[in-house]
Tab-separated table of C-alpha atoms and ligand atoms in Angstrom:
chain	number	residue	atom	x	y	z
A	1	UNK	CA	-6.409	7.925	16.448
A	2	UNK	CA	-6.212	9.566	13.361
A	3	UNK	CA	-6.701	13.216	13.011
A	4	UNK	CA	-8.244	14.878	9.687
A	5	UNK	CA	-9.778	14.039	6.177
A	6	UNK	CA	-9.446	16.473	3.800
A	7	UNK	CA	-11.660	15.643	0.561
A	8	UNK	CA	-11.419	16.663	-3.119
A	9	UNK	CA	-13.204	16.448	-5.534
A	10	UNK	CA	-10.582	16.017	-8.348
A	11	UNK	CA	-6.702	16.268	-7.399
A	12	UNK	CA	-3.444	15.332	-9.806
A	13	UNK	CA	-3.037	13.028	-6.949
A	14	UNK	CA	-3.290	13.220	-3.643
A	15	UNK	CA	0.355	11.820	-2.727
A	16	UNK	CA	1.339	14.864	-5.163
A	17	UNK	CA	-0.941	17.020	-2.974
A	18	UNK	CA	0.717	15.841	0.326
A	19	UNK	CA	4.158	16.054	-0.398
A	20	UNK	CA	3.616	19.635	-1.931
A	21	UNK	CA	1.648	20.585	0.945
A	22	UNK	CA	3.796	18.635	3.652
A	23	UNK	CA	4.765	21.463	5.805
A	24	UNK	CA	1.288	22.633	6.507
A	25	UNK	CA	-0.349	19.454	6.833
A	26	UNK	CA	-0.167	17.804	10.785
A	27	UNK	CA	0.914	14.133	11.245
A	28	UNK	CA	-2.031	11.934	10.186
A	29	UNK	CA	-3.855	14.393	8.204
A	30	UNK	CA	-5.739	12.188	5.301
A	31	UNK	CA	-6.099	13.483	1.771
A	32	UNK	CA	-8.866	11.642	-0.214
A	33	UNK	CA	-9.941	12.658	-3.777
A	34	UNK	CA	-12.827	10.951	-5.740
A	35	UNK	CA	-10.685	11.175	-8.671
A	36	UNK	CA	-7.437	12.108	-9.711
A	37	UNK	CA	-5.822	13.344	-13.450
A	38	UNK	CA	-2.223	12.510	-12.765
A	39	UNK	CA	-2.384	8.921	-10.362
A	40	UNK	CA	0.785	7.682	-9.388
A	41	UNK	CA	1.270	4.221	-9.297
A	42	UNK	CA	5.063	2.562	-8.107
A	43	UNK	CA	8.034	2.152	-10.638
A	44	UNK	CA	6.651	5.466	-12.473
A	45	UNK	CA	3.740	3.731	-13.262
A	46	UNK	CA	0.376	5.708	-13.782
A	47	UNK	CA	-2.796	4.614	-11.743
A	48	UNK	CA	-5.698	5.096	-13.129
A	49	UNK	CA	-8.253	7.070	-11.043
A	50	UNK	CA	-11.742	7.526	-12.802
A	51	UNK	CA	-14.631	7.965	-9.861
A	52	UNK	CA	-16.109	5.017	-8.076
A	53	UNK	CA	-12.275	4.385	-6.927
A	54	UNK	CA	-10.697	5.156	-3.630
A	55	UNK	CA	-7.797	7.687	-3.528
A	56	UNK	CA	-6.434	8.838	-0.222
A	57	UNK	CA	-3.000	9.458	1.130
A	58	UNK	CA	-1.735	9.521	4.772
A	59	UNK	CA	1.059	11.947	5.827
A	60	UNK	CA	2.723	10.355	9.162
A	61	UNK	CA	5.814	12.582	10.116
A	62	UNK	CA	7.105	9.732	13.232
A	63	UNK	CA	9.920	10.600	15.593
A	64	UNK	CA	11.459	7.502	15.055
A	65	UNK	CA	12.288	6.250	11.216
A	66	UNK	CA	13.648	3.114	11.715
A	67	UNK	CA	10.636	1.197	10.446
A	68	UNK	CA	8.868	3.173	7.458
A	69	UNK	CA	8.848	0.534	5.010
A	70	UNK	CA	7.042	-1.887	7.666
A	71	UNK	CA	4.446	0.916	7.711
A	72	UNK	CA	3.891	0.631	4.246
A	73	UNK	CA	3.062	-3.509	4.762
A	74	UNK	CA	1.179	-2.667	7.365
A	75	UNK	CA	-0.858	-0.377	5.289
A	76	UNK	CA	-1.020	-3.220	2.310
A	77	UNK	CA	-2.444	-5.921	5.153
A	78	UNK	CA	-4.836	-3.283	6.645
A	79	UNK	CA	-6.223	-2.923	3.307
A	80	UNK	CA	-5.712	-7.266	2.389
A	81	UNK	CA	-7.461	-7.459	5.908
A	82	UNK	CA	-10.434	-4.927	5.046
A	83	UNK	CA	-11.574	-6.178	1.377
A	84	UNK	CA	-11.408	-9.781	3.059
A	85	UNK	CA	-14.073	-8.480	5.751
A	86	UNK	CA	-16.276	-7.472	3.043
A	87	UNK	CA	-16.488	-11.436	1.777
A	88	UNK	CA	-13.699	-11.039	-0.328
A	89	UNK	CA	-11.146	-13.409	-1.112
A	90	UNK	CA	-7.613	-10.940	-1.284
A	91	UNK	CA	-4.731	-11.729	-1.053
A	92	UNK	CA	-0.881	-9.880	-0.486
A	93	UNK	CA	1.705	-10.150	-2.921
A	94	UNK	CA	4.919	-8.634	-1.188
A	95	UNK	CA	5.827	-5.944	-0.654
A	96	UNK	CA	2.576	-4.554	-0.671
A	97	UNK	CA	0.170	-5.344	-3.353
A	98	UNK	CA	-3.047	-6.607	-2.749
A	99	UNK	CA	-4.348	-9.112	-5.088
A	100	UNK	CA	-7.406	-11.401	-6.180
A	101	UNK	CA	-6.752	-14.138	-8.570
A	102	UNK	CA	-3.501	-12.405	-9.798
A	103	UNK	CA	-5.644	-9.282	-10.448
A	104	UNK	CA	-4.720	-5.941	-8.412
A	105	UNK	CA	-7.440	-4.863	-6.444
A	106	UNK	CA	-5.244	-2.168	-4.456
A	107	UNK	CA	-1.974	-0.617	-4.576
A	108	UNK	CA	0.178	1.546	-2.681
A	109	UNK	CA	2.980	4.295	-3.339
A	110	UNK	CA	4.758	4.991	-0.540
A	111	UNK	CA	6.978	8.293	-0.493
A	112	UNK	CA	9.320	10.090	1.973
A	113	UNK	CA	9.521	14.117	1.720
A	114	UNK	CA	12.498	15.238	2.424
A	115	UNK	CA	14.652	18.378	2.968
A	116	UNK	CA	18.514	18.641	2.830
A	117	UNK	CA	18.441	14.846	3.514
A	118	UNK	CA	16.228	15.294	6.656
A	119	UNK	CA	13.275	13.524	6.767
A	120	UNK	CA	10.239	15.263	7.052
A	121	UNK	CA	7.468	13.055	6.595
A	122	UNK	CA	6.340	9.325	4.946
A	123	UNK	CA	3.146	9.684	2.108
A	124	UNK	CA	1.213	6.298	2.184
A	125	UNK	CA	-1.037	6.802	-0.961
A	126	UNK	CA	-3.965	3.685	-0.948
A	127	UNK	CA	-5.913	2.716	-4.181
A	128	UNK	CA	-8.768	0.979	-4.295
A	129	UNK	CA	-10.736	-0.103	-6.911
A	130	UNK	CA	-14.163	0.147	-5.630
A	131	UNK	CA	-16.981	0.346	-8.135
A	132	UNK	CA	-15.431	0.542	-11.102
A	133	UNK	CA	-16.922	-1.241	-13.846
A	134	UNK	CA	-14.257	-1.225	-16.571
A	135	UNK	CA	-10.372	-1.695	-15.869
A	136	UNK	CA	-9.248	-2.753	-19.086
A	137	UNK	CA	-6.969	0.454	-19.052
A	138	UNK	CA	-5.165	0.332	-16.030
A	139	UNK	CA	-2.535	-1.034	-17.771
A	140	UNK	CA	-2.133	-4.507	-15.771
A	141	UNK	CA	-4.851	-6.799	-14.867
A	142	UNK	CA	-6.956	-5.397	-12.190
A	143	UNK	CA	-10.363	-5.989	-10.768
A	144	UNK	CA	-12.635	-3.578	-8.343
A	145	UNK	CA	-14.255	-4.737	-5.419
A	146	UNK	CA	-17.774	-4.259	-7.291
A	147	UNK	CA	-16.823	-7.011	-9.827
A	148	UNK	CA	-16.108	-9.333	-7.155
A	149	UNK	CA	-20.074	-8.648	-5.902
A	150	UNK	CA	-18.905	-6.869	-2.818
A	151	UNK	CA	-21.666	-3.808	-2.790
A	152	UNK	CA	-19.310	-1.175	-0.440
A	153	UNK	CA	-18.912	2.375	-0.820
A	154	UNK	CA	-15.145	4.140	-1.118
A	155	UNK	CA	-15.789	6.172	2.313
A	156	UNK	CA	-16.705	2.537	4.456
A	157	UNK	CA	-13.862	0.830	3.167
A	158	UNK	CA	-11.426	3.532	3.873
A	159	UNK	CA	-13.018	3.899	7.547
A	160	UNK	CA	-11.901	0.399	7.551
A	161	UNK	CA	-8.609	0.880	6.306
A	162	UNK	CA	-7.538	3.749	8.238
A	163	UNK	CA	-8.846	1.837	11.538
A	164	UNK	CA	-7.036	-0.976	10.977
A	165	UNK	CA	-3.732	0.435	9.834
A	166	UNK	CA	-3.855	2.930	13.113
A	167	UNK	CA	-4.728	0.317	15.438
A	168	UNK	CA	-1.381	-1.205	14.908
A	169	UNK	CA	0.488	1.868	13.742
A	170	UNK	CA	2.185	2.815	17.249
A	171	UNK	CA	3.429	-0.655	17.789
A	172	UNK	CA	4.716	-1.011	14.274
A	173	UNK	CA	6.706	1.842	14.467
A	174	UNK	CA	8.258	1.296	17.644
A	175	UNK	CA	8.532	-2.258	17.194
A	176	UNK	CA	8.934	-3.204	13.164
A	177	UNK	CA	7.577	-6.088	11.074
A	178	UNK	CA	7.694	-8.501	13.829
A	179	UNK	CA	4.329	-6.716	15.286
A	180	UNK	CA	2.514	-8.271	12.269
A	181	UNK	CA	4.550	-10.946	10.521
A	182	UNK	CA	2.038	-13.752	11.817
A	183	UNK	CA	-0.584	-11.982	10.374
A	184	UNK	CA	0.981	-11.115	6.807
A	185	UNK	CA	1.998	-14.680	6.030
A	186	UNK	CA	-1.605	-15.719	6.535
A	187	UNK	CA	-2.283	-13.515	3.712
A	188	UNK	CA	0.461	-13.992	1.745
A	189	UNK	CA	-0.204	-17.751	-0.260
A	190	UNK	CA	3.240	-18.058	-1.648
A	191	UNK	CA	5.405	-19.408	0.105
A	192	UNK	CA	6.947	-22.693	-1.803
A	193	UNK	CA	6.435	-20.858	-5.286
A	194	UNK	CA	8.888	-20.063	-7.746
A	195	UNK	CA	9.209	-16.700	-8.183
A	196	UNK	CA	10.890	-13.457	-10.274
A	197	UNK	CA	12.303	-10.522	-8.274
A	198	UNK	CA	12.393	-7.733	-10.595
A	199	UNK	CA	14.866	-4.785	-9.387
A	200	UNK	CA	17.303	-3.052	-11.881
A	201	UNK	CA	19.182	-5.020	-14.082
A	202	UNK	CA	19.604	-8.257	-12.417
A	203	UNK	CA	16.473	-10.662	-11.543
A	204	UNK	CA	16.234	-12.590	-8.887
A	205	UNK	CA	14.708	-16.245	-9.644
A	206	UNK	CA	13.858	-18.654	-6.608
A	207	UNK	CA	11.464	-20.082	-4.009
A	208	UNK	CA	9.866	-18.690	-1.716
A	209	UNK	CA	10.652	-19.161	1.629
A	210	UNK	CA	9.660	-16.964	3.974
A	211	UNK	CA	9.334	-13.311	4.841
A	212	UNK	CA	11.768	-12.361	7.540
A	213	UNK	CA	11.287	-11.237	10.815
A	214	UNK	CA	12.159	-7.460	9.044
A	215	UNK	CA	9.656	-8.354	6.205
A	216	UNK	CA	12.381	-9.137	4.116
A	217	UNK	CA	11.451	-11.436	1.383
A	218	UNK	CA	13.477	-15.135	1.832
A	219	UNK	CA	14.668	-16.554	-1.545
A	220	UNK	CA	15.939	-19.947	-2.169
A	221	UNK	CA	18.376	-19.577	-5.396
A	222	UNK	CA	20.291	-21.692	-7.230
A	223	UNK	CA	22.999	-19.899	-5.733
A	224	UNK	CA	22.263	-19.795	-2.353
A	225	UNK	CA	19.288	-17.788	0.354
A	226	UNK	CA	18.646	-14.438	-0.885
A	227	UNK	CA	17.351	-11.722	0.972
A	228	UNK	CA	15.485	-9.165	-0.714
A	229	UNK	CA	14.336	-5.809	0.511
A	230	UNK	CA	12.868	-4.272	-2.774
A	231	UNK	CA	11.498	-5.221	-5.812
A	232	UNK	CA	8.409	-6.620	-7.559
A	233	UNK	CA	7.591	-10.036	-7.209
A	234	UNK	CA	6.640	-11.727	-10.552
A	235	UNK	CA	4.807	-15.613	-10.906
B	1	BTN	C1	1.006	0.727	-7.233
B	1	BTN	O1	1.676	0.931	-8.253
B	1	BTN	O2	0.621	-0.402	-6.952
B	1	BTN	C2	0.691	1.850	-6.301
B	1	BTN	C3	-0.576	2.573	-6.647
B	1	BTN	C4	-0.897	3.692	-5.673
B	1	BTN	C5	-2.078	4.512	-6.095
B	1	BTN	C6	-2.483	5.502	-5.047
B	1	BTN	S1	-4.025	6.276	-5.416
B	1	BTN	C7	-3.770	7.413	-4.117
B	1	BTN	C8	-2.310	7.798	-4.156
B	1	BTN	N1	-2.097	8.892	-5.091
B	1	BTN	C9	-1.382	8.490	-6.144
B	1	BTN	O3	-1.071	9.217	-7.106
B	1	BTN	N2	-1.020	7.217	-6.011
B	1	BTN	C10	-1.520	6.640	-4.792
């Protein structure tokens, strides 16, 4: 199972922590922080991290690579599958956000460490909003668990997380998406809608079809099936 917490108080944030710590820290240490002053969000967003949030990043440093971004959706459905034990109604928006009514409940950065192009070690960094009372500056619609009436605490919900993501870790990295692709489509409501895939200059527009058997996102486009392997999926 998993190996170490280590808690802050306050950090920038604690997927900055972990990669500038990364040689000292062991394969599944955990860094939490109650808050951070610099949260990272994806796409060089910033995440805001006031207390009554959860903050924590996992350092995994796997012999075999071949299925890292898997272990990032398996992080976003051990999370989906947590918040939906506590009563609440979440959702996954791929790749890995998790959602309730279009709001963002919980997000996740996920970063490799590297050194002269040898990987070293993936950063999962979770956030959760927990008891938060006012998101109206995170920049994007959000909602915390605590505005949904769910009464948790940050340090039961990431018990939750962590157990959930490890019980299936081993077989995700040997094995890929396939290990938990039934599972993530019964989270994931949109199949049949028309979505945006925002990457770079070009969007992709289509229906959903599927996620692959790599948890590749299937497009139908006016052009043709696209399959799409990063991006953010916009209604
Ligand atoms: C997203 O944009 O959806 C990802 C948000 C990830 C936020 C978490 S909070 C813990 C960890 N530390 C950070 O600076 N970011 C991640």
């Amino acid at each position: 199972m998993y190996m170490r917490i280590f808690r802050f108080d306050e950090l920038d944030s604690t997927n900055t922590y972990a990669k500038r710590n990364c040689s000292l820290l062991t394969d599944r240490t955990v860094i939490c922080a109650r808050r951070q002053t610099a949260g990272r969000g994806r796409l060089n967003r910033t995440w805001l991290s006031q207390e009554g949030g959860l903050y924590f990043s996992v350092v995994l440093k796997p012999q075999k690579t071949d299925f890292l971004a898997n272990l990032t959706q398996l992080m976003a459905l051990s999370a989906c599958k947590s918040i939906q034990s506590l009563g609440v109604p979440a959702h996954l928006k791929w790749p890995n956000d998790v959602l309730i009514n279009d709001k963002k409940l919980c997000g996740i950065l996920s970063e490799a460490v590297t050194v002269q192009n040898t990987f070293q070690a993936l950063v999962l960094g979770v956030g959760v909003n927990v008891r938060q009372k006012d998101l109206s500056c995170a920049g994007q619609p959000a909602v915390s668990l605590a505005e949904m009436g769910a009464n948790t605490e940050e340090e039961i919900i990431l018990r939750q997380i962590l157990d959930c993501f490890f019980a299936s870790y081993e077989e995700v990295l040997l094995n890929g998406f396939s290990v938990i692709r039934t599972d993530y489509l019964k989270v994931f409501p949109y199949i049949g809608k028309e979505v945006e895939i925002r990457h770079g200059i070009n969007p992709a527009r289509g229906t959903v079809q599927t996620i692959s058997p790599n948890g590749e996102l299937v497009l139908q486009t006016a052009t043709g099936q696209a399959i799409i392997s990063i991006g953010d999926m916009c209604l």
